[in-house]
Short mmCIF file of C-alpha atoms in Angstrom, two decimals:
data_model
loop_
_atom_site.label_atom_id
_atom_site.label_comp_id
_atom_site.label_asym_id
_atom_site.label_seq_id
_atom_site.Cartn_x
_atom_site.Cartn_y
_atom_site.Cartn_z
CA MET A 2 99.58 131.38 187.18
CA PRO A 3 99.56 131.31 183.07
CA LYS A 4 100.62 134.24 181.00
CA PHE A 5 98.39 135.05 178.27
CA ALA A 6 99.60 137.54 175.79
CA VAL A 7 97.48 139.95 174.63
CA ILE A 8 98.66 141.66 170.83
CA VAL A 9 98.81 144.65 169.32
CA PHE A 10 98.66 144.97 165.77
CA PRO A 11 99.23 149.07 164.20
CA GLY A 12 95.08 149.23 164.90
CA THR A 13 94.16 146.77 167.58
CA ASN A 14 92.11 148.43 170.51
CA CYS A 15 90.30 145.91 172.22
CA ASP A 16 94.22 145.44 174.16
CA PHE A 17 93.87 146.80 176.70
CA GLU A 18 89.47 145.63 178.04
CA THR A 19 91.01 142.18 176.88
CA VAL A 20 94.32 142.33 179.19
CA GLU A 21 92.01 143.37 182.27
CA ALA A 22 89.48 140.29 181.93
CA ILE A 23 92.44 138.12 181.49
CA LYS A 24 93.09 139.53 185.14
CA LYS A 25 90.12 138.77 186.80
CA ALA A 26 89.09 135.63 185.52
CA GLY A 27 92.79 134.65 186.88
CA GLY A 28 95.16 134.79 184.23
CA GLU A 29 98.27 137.18 184.14
CA ALA A 30 98.35 138.99 180.90
CA GLU A 31 100.13 141.68 178.86
CA ARG A 32 99.87 143.36 175.58
CA VAL A 33 102.51 142.58 173.16
CA TRP A 34 103.38 144.18 170.13
CA TYR A 35 103.14 142.53 167.24
CA LYS A 36 106.83 142.24 166.30
CA SER A 37 107.43 140.82 169.20
CA SER A 38 107.75 136.93 170.59
CA LEU A 39 105.96 134.60 171.53
CA LYS A 40 108.54 132.99 174.20
CA ASP A 41 106.90 131.72 177.46
CA PHE A 42 103.19 132.80 177.69
CA ASP A 43 100.86 130.21 177.84
CA GLY A 44 98.32 131.17 174.98
CA VAL A 45 97.23 133.62 172.63
CA VAL A 46 94.83 136.37 172.97
CA LEU A 47 93.13 138.04 169.27
CA PRO A 48 91.37 141.04 170.48
CA GLY A 49 89.33 143.73 168.58
CA GLY A 50 89.47 146.16 167.09
CA PHE A 51 90.53 147.41 163.04
CA SER A 52 94.55 145.63 161.80
CA TYR A 53 95.92 147.60 159.26
CA ALA A 54 92.39 149.56 158.79
CA ASP A 55 91.23 147.22 157.46
CA TYR A 56 92.20 147.46 153.84
CA LEU A 57 92.39 144.32 151.69
CA ARG A 58 89.84 142.41 153.87
CA ALA A 59 89.21 142.26 157.28
CA GLY A 60 92.50 140.40 159.46
CA ALA A 61 94.16 139.75 156.04
CA ILE A 62 97.54 142.32 156.08
CA SER A 63 98.17 140.82 160.24
CA ALA A 64 97.22 137.62 158.95
CA ARG A 65 100.29 137.62 157.38
CA ALA A 66 102.09 139.10 159.82
CA GLU A 67 105.76 136.86 161.07
CA ILE A 68 104.56 137.00 164.64
CA MET A 69 100.92 134.99 163.87
CA GLU A 70 104.02 131.69 162.84
CA GLU A 71 105.15 132.33 166.37
CA VAL A 72 101.20 132.20 167.40
CA LYS A 73 100.51 128.79 164.29
CA ALA A 74 103.24 127.24 166.36
CA LEU A 75 101.60 127.89 169.45
CA VAL A 76 98.33 126.12 168.36
CA SER A 77 100.35 123.07 167.01
CA GLU A 78 101.69 122.50 171.39
CA GLY A 79 98.26 122.45 172.17
CA LYS A 80 98.06 126.62 173.82
CA PRO A 81 95.20 128.51 173.61
CA VAL A 82 93.77 131.03 171.54
CA LEU A 83 91.61 132.47 171.44
CA GLY A 84 90.56 135.44 168.01
CA ILE A 85 88.04 137.91 169.45
CA CYS A 86 86.40 139.60 166.46
CA ASN A 87 89.65 141.05 164.67
CA GLY A 88 91.54 138.17 166.00
CA PHE A 89 88.49 136.22 164.82
CA GLN A 90 88.92 137.31 161.13
CA ILE A 91 92.58 137.29 161.22
CA LEU A 92 92.43 133.71 163.04
CA THR A 93 90.35 132.84 159.26
CA GLU A 94 92.53 134.71 157.42
CA SER A 95 96.00 133.18 158.45
CA GLY A 96 94.02 129.72 158.29
CA LEU A 97 94.11 128.59 161.53
CA LEU A 98 90.63 128.75 161.67
CA PRO A 99 88.01 127.07 158.21
CA GLY A 100 85.48 129.73 156.82
CA ALA A 101 85.72 133.17 155.99
CA LEU A 102 84.48 136.99 157.77
CA ARG A 103 82.56 139.19 154.95
CA PRO A 104 81.20 142.02 154.87
CA ASN A 105 77.69 142.09 156.87
CA LYS A 106 74.44 141.08 155.16
CA VAL A 107 73.42 144.74 155.13
CA PRO A 108 76.57 146.31 154.90
CA ARG A 109 77.45 149.13 157.40
CA PHE A 110 78.81 148.25 161.24
CA LEU A 111 77.28 147.18 162.98
CA CYS A 112 77.46 147.79 167.82
CA LYS A 113 74.64 146.04 169.37
CA TRP A 114 74.35 143.28 172.23
CA VAL A 115 73.16 139.94 170.57
CA TYR A 116 72.23 136.77 172.61
CA LEU A 117 74.33 133.75 171.61
CA ARG A 118 73.26 129.77 171.43
CA VAL A 119 75.83 128.12 174.01
CA ASN A 120 76.42 124.90 171.11
CA ASP A 121 79.88 123.32 172.49
CA ALA A 122 80.69 123.37 175.84
CA GLN A 123 84.27 121.35 175.41
CA THR A 124 86.47 123.50 174.26
CA ALA A 125 88.85 125.42 175.96
CA PHE A 126 87.21 127.88 175.97
CA THR A 127 83.63 126.96 176.19
CA GLN A 128 84.66 124.52 179.89
CA PHE A 129 82.21 126.64 182.36
CA TYR A 130 79.72 127.13 179.57
CA LYS A 131 76.25 124.76 180.08
CA GLU A 132 75.76 123.85 175.91
CA GLY A 133 72.57 124.82 175.07
CA GLU A 134 73.01 128.41 177.99
CA VAL A 135 72.16 131.51 176.63
CA ILE A 136 74.58 134.50 177.02
CA ARG A 137 74.33 138.72 175.82
CA MET A 138 76.87 140.05 174.68
CA PRO A 139 77.53 143.21 172.06
CA ILE A 140 79.26 142.65 168.52
CA ALA A 141 80.56 145.79 167.08
CA HIS A 142 81.50 144.52 163.11
CA ALA A 143 81.21 145.53 159.85
CA GLU A 144 82.49 142.04 158.37
CA GLY A 145 81.38 139.29 160.40
CA ASN A 146 78.66 137.64 158.30
CA TYR A 147 80.01 133.46 158.54
CA TYR A 148 81.12 131.92 155.49
CA THR A 149 82.85 128.34 154.91
CA ASP A 150 82.23 125.07 152.94
CA SER A 151 84.76 122.83 155.28
CA PRO A 152 83.16 120.21 157.37
CA LYS A 153 85.11 120.51 159.85
CA VAL A 154 83.51 123.39 161.28
CA ARG A 155 82.88 123.45 165.21
CA ILE A 156 79.80 125.47 166.01
CA VAL A 157 80.43 127.31 169.03
CA PHE A 158 78.10 130.02 169.27
CA GLN A 159 75.19 130.69 167.90
CA TYR A 160 73.55 134.90 167.47
CA SER A 161 70.17 133.52 168.88
CA ASN A 162 66.67 134.96 170.19
CA GLU A 163 66.47 135.30 174.08
CA LYS A 164 64.86 131.96 174.51
CA GLY A 165 67.66 130.30 172.78
CA ASN A 166 66.19 129.53 169.86
CA VAL A 167 68.34 130.67 166.82
CA THR A 168 66.45 132.25 164.08
CA GLU A 169 66.43 134.45 160.91
CA ASP A 170 64.90 137.18 162.43
CA ALA A 171 68.16 137.27 165.26
CA ASN A 172 70.83 136.37 162.77
CA PRO A 173 72.77 140.45 163.33
CA ASN A 174 74.70 139.82 160.44
CA GLY A 175 74.02 137.26 157.64
CA SER A 176 76.16 134.44 158.89
CA LEU A 177 75.63 131.41 157.71
CA LEU A 178 74.15 128.47 160.66
CA ASN A 179 73.17 132.00 162.87
CA ILE A 180 77.56 131.11 163.21
CA ALA A 181 79.01 133.56 166.06
CA GLY A 182 82.25 131.60 166.90
CA VAL A 183 84.01 129.25 165.54
CA SER A 184 87.13 126.26 167.36
CA ASN A 185 89.19 123.93 165.38
CA GLU A 186 89.27 120.41 165.93
CA LYS A 187 90.77 120.20 168.97
CA GLY A 188 88.89 122.75 170.25
CA ASN A 189 91.82 124.80 171.32
CA VAL A 190 91.48 127.63 169.22
CA LEU A 191 88.48 129.66 169.33
CA GLY A 192 86.94 132.48 166.82
CA MET A 193 83.47 134.88 167.89
CA MET A 194 83.17 138.14 167.03
CA PRO A 195 81.02 139.31 170.05
CA HIS A 196 83.23 141.01 172.12
CA PRO A 197 83.41 138.57 175.72
CA GLU A 198 85.68 141.31 177.39
CA ARG A 199 82.98 144.14 176.96
CA ALA A 200 81.42 141.89 179.07
CA SER A 201 83.42 140.53 181.93
CA ASP A 202 81.69 142.81 184.68
CA LYS A 203 78.14 144.36 185.99
CA TRP A 204 78.78 146.91 185.15
CA LEU A 205 79.68 146.70 181.44
CA GLY A 206 75.72 145.45 181.24
CA SER A 207 76.85 141.81 181.56
CA GLU A 208 79.33 139.41 182.66
CA ASP A 209 78.41 136.22 180.93
CA GLY A 210 81.74 136.74 178.78
CA LEU A 211 84.23 136.37 182.13
CA LYS A 212 83.39 132.63 181.63
CA VAL A 213 85.58 132.22 177.67
CA PHE A 214 88.63 133.67 180.23
CA LYS A 215 88.32 131.44 182.93
CA SER A 216 88.01 128.01 180.97
CA MET A 217 90.92 129.97 179.00
CA VAL A 218 92.92 130.18 182.43
CA GLU A 219 91.31 126.98 183.09
CA TYR A 220 92.43 124.41 180.81
CA ALA A 221 96.26 126.48 180.16
CA LYS A 222 97.27 124.77 183.54
CA ARG A 223 97.03 121.26 182.78
CA MET B 10 112.37 143.01 133.83
CA LYS B 11 109.20 145.02 134.72
CA TYR B 12 105.77 144.16 134.17
CA LYS B 13 102.00 146.06 135.23
CA ALA B 14 98.94 142.81 136.50
CA LYS B 15 95.39 143.78 136.18
CA ILE B 16 94.67 141.49 138.73
CA ILE B 17 90.71 141.32 139.46
CA VAL B 18 89.75 139.31 142.36
CA ARG B 19 86.02 138.25 142.07
CA LEU B 20 84.10 136.07 144.98
CA LYS B 21 83.21 133.49 144.27
CA GLU B 22 79.53 132.54 142.37
CA GLY B 23 76.79 132.58 144.62
CA LEU B 24 77.71 134.36 146.91
CA ASN B 25 76.00 136.83 147.84
CA ASP B 26 77.58 140.52 147.43
CA PRO B 27 76.35 143.13 150.28
CA GLU B 28 77.74 146.44 148.55
CA GLY B 29 77.21 145.38 145.16
CA ARG B 30 73.41 145.03 146.25
CA VAL B 31 72.84 148.49 147.88
CA ILE B 32 75.20 150.04 144.94
CA GLY B 33 72.15 147.94 141.63
CA LYS B 34 69.20 148.84 144.75
CA ALA B 35 70.82 153.07 143.93
CA LEU B 36 71.59 152.13 140.07
CA LYS B 37 67.84 150.74 140.42
CA ASN B 38 65.82 153.36 142.04
CA LEU B 39 67.79 156.02 139.61
CA GLY B 40 65.26 154.01 136.06
CA TYR B 41 67.71 151.08 135.50
CA LYS B 42 66.90 147.86 134.58
CA ILE B 43 69.37 146.39 136.66
CA GLU B 44 68.75 142.57 137.12
CA ASP B 45 73.19 142.26 139.24
CA LEU B 46 75.71 144.07 140.30
CA LYS B 47 78.75 142.80 141.30
CA VAL B 48 81.04 144.93 143.00
CA PRO B 49 85.08 142.63 142.31
CA LYS B 50 88.39 144.26 143.77
CA TYR B 51 90.62 145.45 141.27
CA PHE B 52 94.71 146.07 141.74
CA GLU B 53 97.18 146.99 139.66
CA VAL B 54 101.10 145.89 140.93
CA VAL B 55 104.49 147.25 139.04
CA PHE B 56 106.91 144.80 139.53
CA GLU B 57 110.27 143.60 139.35
CA SER B 58 110.91 140.19 137.81
CA ASP B 59 112.16 137.40 135.78
CA LYS B 60 109.54 135.20 136.88
CA PRO B 61 106.80 137.41 136.84
CA GLU B 62 103.70 134.60 136.55
CA LYS B 63 104.69 133.08 138.99
CA GLU B 64 104.72 135.59 141.26
CA VAL B 65 101.95 137.46 140.50
CA GLU B 66 100.36 133.91 141.46
CA GLU B 67 101.61 133.42 144.04
CA MET B 68 100.72 137.90 145.19
CA CYS B 69 97.22 136.83 144.21
CA LYS B 70 97.55 133.19 146.49
CA ARG B 71 98.97 134.10 149.51
CA LEU B 72 97.18 138.16 150.29
CA LEU B 73 94.97 139.36 146.99
CA ALA B 74 91.88 136.76 147.01
CA ASN B 75 90.92 134.70 149.97
CA PRO B 76 90.75 131.23 148.61
CA VAL B 77 87.36 130.12 150.42
CA ILE B 78 85.17 133.16 148.76
CA HIS B 79 87.59 134.12 146.08
CA THR B 80 88.16 133.97 142.32
CA TYR B 81 90.91 135.34 140.61
CA GLU B 82 92.29 136.33 137.33
CA TYR B 83 94.79 138.83 135.62
CA GLN B 84 97.12 140.28 132.88
CA LEU B 85 100.47 140.61 133.12
CA GLU B 86 102.00 143.82 130.64
CA PRO B 87 104.87 144.20 130.36
CA LEU B 88 107.33 147.20 130.81
CA GLY B 89 110.48 147.15 129.83
CA GLU B 90 113.90 147.48 131.46
#
């Protein structure tokens, strides 16, 4: 069974839920303090939270932690690395994903359910979705306004309306092209602002996010 | 030798500055004819170095600015031994 490290930085707060979601998806998962080693893991999740209180820029300080060198090594070995919310910010700040996450267009914290259109079902995290599928997940962030000038970005999720139309009204934070999640060229690194772990069981309001973890577990078995 | 670096990190031209927009709007509401308002970040770093220019450049590139969205400028002030 593939084993995932859920990295905990000072200020991380979605680690327990993420561990539970991975277990539900059929993988093993362990919370790993950021000063530990990533030896013996088949993949990594950088969970949500407010690492280092989001001082300087969200994710900026965690992105320079020593453990990120190990994360980079795992990425180059082709192992799956998922960043959720603050984890996405850490992945862009560390250069593992293109672009940057800026303060929301209306500069306040947003906490609400959104619809997403699955734009790319070929990554390590979306193989159980269908292209064009509309899913529902919550967002909870103040800096989710994605921007990039890189042509190499793989757009994986876009904010949409219930019908899957990518409209300006459906864009909660001002992200370029309604981008909610992007992958690296190879498809083994995904960053996303919505929280799939908070949509991993019916009693939470949706289990649309579970397939992110199921896909990741399946991919890590290869 | 000790130095003080005064560093300003700005959003690149054309990028939306939500904080600046809201503050600008508040000033407008107070009756000022505001056309634009930006909120750059300002850092003061006191440090010891033999190569202050090189190191302050590094500090900006490695952490203080994000090259995807920021530009930066700085002044170096020698503080003596």
